[in-house]
Tab-separated table of N, CA, C and O in Angstrom:
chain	number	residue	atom	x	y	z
A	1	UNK	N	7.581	30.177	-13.343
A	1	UNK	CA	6.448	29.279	-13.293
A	1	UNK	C	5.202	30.090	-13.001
A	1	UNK	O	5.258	30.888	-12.065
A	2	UNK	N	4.229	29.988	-13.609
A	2	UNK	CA	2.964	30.705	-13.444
A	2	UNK	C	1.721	29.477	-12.894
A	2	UNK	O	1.782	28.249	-12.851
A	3	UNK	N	0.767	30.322	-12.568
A	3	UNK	CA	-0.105	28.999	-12.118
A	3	UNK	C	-1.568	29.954	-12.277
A	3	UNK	O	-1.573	31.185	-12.244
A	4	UNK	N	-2.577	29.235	-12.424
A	4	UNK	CA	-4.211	30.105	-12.572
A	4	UNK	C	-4.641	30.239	-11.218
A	4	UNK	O	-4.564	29.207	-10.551
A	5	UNK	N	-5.100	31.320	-10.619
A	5	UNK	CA	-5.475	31.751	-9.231
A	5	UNK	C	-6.992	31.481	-9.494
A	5	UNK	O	-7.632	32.088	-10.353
A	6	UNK	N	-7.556	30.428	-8.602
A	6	UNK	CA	-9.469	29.858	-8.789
A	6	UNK	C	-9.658	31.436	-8.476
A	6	UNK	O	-9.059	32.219	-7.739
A	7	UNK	N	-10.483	31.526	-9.142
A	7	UNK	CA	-11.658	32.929	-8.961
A	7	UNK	C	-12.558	32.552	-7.794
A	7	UNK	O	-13.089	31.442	-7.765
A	8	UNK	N	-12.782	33.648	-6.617
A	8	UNK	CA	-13.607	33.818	-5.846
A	8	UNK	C	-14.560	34.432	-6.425
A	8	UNK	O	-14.543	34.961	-7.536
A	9	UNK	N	-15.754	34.344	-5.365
A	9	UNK	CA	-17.014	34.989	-5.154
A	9	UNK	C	-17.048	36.054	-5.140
A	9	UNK	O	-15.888	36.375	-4.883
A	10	UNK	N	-17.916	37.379	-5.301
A	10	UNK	CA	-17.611	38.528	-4.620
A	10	UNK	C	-17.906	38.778	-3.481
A	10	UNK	O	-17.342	39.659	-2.832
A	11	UNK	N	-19.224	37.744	-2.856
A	11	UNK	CA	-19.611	37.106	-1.191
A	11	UNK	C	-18.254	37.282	-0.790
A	11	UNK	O	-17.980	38.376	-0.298
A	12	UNK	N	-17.338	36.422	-0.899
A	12	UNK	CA	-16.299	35.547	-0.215
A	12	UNK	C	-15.308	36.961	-0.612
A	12	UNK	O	-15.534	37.631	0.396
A	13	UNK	N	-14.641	37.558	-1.206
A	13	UNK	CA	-14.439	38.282	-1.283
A	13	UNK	C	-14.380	39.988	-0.400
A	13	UNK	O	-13.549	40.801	0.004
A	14	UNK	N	-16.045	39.764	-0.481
A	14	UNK	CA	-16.502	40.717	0.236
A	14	UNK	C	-16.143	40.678	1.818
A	14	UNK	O	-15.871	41.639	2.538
A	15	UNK	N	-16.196	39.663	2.073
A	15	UNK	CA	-16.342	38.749	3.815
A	15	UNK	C	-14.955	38.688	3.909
A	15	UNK	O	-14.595	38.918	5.064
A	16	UNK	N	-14.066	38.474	3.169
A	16	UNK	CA	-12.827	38.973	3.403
A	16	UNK	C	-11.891	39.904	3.680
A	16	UNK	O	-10.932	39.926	4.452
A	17	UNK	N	-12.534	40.980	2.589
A	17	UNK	CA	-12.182	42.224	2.973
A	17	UNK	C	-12.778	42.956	4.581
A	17	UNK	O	-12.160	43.688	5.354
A	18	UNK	N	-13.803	42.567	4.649
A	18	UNK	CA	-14.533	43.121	6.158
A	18	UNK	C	-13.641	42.880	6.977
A	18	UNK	O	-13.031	43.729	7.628
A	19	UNK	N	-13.451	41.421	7.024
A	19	UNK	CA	-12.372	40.500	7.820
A	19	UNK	C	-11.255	41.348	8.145
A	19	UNK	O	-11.075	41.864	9.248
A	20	UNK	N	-10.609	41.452	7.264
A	20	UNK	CA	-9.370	42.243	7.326
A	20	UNK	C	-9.626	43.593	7.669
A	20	UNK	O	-8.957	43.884	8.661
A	21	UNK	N	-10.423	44.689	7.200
A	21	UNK	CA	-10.365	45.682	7.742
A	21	UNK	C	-10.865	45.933	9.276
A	21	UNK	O	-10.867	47.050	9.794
A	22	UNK	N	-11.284	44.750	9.921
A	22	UNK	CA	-11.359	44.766	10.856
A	22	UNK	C	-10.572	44.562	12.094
A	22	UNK	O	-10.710	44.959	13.251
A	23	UNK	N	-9.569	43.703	11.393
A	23	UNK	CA	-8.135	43.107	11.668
A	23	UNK	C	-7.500	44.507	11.957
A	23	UNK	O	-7.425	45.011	13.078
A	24	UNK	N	-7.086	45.023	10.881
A	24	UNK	CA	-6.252	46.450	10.627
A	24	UNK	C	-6.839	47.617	11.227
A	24	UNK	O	-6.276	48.709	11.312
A	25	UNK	N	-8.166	47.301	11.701
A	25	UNK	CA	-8.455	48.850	12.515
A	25	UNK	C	-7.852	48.891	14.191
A	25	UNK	O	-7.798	49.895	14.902
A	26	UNK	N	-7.365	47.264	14.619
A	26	UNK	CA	-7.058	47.611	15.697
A	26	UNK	C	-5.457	47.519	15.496
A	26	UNK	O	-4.789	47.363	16.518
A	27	UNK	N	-4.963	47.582	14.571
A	27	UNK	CA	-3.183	47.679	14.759
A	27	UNK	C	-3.080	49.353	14.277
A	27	UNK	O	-3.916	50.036	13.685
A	28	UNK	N	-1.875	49.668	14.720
A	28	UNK	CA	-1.074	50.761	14.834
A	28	UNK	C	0.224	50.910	14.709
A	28	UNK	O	0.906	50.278	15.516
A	29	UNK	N	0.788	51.589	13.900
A	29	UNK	CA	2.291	51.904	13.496
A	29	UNK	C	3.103	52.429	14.432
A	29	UNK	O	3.355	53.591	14.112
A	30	UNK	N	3.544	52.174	15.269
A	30	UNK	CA	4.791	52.812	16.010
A	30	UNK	C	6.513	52.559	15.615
A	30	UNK	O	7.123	51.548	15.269
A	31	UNK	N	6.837	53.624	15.790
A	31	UNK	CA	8.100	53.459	15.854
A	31	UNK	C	9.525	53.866	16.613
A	31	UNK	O	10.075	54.880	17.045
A	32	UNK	N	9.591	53.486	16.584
A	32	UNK	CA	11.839	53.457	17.893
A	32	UNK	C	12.552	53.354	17.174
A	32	UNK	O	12.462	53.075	15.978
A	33	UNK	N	13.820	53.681	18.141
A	33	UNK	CA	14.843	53.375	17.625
A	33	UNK	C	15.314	52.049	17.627
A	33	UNK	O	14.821	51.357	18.519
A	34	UNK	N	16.183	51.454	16.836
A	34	UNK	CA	16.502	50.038	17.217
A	34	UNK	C	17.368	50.210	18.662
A	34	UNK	O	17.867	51.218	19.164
A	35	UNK	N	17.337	48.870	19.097
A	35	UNK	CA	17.961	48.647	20.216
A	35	UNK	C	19.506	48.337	19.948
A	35	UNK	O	20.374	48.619	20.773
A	36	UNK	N	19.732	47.815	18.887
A	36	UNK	CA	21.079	47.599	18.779
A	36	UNK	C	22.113	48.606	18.169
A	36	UNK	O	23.046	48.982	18.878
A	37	UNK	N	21.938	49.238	16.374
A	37	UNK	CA	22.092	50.234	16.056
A	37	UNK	C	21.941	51.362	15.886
A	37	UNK	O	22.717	52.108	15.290
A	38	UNK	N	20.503	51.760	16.592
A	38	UNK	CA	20.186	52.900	16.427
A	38	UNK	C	19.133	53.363	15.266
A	38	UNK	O	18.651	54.491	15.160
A	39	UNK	N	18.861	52.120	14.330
A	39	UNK	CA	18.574	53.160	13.209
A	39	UNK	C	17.050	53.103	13.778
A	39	UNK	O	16.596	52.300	14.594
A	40	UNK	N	16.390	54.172	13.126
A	40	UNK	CA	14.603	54.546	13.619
A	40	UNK	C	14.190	53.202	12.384
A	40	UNK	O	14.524	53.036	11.211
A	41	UNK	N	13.229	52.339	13.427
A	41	UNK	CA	11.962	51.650	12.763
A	41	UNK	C	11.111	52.051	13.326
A	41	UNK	O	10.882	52.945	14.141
A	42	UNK	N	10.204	50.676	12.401
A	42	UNK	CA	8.617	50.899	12.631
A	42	UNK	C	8.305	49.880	12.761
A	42	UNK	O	9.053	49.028	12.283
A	43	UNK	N	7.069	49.431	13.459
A	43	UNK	CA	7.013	48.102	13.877
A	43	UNK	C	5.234	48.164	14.042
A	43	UNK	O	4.657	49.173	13.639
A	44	UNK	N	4.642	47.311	14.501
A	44	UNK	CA	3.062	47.252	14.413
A	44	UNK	C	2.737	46.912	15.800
A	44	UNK	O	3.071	45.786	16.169
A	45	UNK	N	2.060	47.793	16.758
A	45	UNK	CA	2.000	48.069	17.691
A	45	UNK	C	2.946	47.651	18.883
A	45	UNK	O	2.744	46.912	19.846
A	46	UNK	N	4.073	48.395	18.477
A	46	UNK	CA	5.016	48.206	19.424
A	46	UNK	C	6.177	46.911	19.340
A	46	UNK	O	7.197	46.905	20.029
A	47	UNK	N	5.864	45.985	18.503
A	47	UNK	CA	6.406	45.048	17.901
A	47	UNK	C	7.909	45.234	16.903
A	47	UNK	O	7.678	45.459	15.715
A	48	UNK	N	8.631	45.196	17.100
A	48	UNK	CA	10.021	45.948	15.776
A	48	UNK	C	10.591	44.803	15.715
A	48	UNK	O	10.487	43.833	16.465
A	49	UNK	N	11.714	45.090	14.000
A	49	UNK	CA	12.392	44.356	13.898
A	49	UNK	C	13.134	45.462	12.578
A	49	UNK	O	12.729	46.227	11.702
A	50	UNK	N	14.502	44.931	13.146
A	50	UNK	CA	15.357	46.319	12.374
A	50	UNK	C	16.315	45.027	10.708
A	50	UNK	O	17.191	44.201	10.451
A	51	UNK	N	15.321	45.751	10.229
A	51	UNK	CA	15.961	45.238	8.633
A	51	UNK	C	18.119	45.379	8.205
A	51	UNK	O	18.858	44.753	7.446
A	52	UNK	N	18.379	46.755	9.385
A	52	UNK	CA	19.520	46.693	9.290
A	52	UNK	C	20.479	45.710	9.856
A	52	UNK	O	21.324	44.997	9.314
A	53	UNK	N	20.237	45.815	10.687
A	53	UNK	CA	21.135	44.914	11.957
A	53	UNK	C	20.455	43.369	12.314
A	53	UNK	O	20.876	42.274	12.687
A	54	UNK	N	19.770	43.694	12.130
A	54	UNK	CA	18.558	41.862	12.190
A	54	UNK	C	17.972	41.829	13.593
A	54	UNK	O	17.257	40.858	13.842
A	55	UNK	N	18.192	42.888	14.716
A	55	UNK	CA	17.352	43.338	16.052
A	55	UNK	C	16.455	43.429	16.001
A	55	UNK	O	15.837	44.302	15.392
A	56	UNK	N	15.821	42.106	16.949
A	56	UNK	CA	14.002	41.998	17.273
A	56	UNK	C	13.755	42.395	18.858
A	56	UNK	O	14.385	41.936	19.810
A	57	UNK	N	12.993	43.082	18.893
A	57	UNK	CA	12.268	43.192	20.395
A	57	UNK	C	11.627	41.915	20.766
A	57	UNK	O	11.376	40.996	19.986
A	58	UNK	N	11.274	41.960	22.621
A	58	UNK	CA	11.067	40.812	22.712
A	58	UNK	C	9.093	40.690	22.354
A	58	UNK	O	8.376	41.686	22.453
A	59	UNK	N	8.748	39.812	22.102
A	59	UNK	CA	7.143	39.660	21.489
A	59	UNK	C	6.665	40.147	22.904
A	59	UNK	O	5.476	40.404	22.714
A	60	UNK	N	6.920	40.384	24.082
A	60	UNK	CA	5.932	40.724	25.055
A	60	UNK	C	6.359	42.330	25.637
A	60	UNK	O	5.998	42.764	26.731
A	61	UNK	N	7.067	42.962	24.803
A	61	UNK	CA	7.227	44.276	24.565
A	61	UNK	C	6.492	44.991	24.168
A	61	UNK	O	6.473	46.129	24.635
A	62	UNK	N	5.591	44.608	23.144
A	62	UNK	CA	4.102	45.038	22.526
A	62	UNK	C	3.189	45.924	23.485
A	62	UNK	O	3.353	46.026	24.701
A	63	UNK	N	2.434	46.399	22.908
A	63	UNK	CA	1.410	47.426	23.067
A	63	UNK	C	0.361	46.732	23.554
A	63	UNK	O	-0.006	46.838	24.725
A	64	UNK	N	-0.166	46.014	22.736
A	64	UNK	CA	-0.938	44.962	23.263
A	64	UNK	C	-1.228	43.297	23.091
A	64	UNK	O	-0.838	42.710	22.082
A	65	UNK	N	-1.747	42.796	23.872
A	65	UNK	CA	-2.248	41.788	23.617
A	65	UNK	C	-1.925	40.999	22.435
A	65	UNK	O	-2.532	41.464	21.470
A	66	UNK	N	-0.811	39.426	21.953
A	66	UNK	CA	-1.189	39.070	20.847
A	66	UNK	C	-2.259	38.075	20.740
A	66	UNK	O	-2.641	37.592	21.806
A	67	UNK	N	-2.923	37.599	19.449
A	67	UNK	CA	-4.048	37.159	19.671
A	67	UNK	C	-3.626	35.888	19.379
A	67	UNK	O	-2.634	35.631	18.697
A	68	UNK	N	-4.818	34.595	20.197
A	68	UNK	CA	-4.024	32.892	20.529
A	68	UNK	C	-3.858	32.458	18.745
A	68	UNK	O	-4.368	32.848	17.695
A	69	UNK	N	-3.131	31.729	19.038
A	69	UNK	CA	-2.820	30.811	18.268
A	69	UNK	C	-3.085	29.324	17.961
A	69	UNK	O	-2.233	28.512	18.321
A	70	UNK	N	-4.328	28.846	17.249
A	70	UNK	CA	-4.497	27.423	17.139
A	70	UNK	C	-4.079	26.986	15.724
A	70	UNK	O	-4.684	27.323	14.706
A	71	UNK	N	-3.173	26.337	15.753
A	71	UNK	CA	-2.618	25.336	14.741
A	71	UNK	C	-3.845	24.662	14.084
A	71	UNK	O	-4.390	23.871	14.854
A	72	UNK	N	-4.378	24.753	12.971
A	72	UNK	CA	-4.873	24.077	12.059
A	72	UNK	C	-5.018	22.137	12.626
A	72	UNK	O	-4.115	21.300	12.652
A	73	UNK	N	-6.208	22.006	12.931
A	73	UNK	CA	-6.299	20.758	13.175
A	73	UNK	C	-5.767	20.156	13.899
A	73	UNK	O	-5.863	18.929	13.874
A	74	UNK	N	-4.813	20.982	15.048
A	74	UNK	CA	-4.611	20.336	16.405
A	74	UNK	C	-5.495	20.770	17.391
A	74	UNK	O	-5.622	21.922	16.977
A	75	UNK	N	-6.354	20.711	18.595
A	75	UNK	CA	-7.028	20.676	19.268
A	75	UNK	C	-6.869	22.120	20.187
A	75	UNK	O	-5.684	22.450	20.246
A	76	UNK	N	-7.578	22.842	20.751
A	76	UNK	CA	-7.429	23.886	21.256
A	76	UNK	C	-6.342	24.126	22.884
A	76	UNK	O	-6.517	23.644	24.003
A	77	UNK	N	-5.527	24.820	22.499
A	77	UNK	CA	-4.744	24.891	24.329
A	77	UNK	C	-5.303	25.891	24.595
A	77	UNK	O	-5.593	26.829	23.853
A	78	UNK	N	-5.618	25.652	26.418
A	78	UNK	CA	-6.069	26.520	27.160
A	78	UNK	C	-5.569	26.946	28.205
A	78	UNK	O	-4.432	26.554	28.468
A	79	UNK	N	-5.985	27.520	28.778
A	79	UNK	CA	-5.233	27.443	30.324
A	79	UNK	C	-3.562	28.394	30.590
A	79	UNK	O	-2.772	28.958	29.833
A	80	UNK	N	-3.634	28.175	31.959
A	80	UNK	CA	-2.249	28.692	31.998
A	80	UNK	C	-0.861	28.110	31.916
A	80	UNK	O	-0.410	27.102	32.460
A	81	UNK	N	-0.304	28.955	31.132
A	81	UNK	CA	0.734	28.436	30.549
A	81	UNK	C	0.628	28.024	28.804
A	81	UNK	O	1.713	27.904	28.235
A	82	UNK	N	-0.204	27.886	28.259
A	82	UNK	CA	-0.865	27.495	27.004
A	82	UNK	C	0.299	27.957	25.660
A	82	UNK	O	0.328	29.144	25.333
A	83	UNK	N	0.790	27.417	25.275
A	83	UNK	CA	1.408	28.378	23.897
A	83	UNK	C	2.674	28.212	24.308
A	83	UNK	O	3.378	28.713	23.432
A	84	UNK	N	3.429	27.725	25.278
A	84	UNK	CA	4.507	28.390	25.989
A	84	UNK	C	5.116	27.374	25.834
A	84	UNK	O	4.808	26.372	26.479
A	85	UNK	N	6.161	27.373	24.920
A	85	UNK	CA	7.525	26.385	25.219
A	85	UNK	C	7.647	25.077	26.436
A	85	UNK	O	7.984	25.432	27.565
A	86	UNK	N	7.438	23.952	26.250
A	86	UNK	CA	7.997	23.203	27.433
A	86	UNK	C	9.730	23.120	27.230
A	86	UNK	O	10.365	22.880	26.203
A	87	UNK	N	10.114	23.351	28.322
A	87	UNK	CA	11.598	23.027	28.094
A	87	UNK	C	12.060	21.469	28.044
A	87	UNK	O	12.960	20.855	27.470
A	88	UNK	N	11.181	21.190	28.778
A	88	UNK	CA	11.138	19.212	28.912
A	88	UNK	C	10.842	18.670	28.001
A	88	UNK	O	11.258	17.516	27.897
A	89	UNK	N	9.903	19.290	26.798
A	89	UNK	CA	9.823	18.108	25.926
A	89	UNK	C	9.800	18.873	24.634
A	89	UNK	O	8.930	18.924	23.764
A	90	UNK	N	11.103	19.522	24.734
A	90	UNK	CA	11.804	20.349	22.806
A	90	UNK	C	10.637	21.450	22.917
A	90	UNK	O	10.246	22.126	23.868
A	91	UNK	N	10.137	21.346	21.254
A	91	UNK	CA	9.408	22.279	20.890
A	91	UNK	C	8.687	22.237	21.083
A	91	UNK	O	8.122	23.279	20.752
A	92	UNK	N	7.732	21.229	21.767
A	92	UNK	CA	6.171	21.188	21.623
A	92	UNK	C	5.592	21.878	22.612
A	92	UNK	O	6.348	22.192	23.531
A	93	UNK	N	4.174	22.295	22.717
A	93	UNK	CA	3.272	22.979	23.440
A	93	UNK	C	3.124	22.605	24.676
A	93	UNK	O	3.085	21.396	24.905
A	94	UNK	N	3.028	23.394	25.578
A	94	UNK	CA	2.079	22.556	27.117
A	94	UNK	C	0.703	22.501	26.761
A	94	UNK	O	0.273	23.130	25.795
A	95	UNK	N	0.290	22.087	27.178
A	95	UNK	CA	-1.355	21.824	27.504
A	95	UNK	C	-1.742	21.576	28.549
A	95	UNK	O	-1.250	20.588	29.094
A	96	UNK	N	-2.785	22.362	29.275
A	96	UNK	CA	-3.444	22.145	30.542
A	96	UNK	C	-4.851	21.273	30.227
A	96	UNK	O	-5.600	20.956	31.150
């Protein structure tokens, strides 16, 4: 199945690419060994996940900081605790 991709701007375009290379100047390639088999990955700042064995590090293993997360048209969480699993009510978010 094929489909026509709308043509951008070269503005919009342009503002995109900035975007992103701005994105990508603060990540960094590191790599370990996996934790489970051994084999050497690579992961994006400190972040891995081994294509062999299916071994993920945990997300707060990282190098640094990940950046928040707002869901598209749900309202902003703040505060402490924000983002974080309630165990009381399934999947959904806390909110302070």
């Amino acid at each position: 199945m094929t489909g026509t991709r709308k043509r951008t701007s070269a503005a919009t375009d342009a503002a995109t690419a900035t975007s992103a290379a701005a994105f990508l100047e603060g990540q960094e390639i590191t790599t370990t060994g996996c934790g489970r088999c051994g084999t050497e990955i690579s992961g994006v700042n400190g972040r891995y996940a081994c294509g062999n064995c299916g071994w993920v590090n945990h997300w707060s293993e990282g190098h640094t900081e990940l950046p928040a997360y707002t869901p598209a048209g749900d309202a902003a969480v703040s505060g402490p605790g924000a983002g974080v699993p309630d165990p009381g009510r399934g999947d959904r978010l806390t909110e302070s």
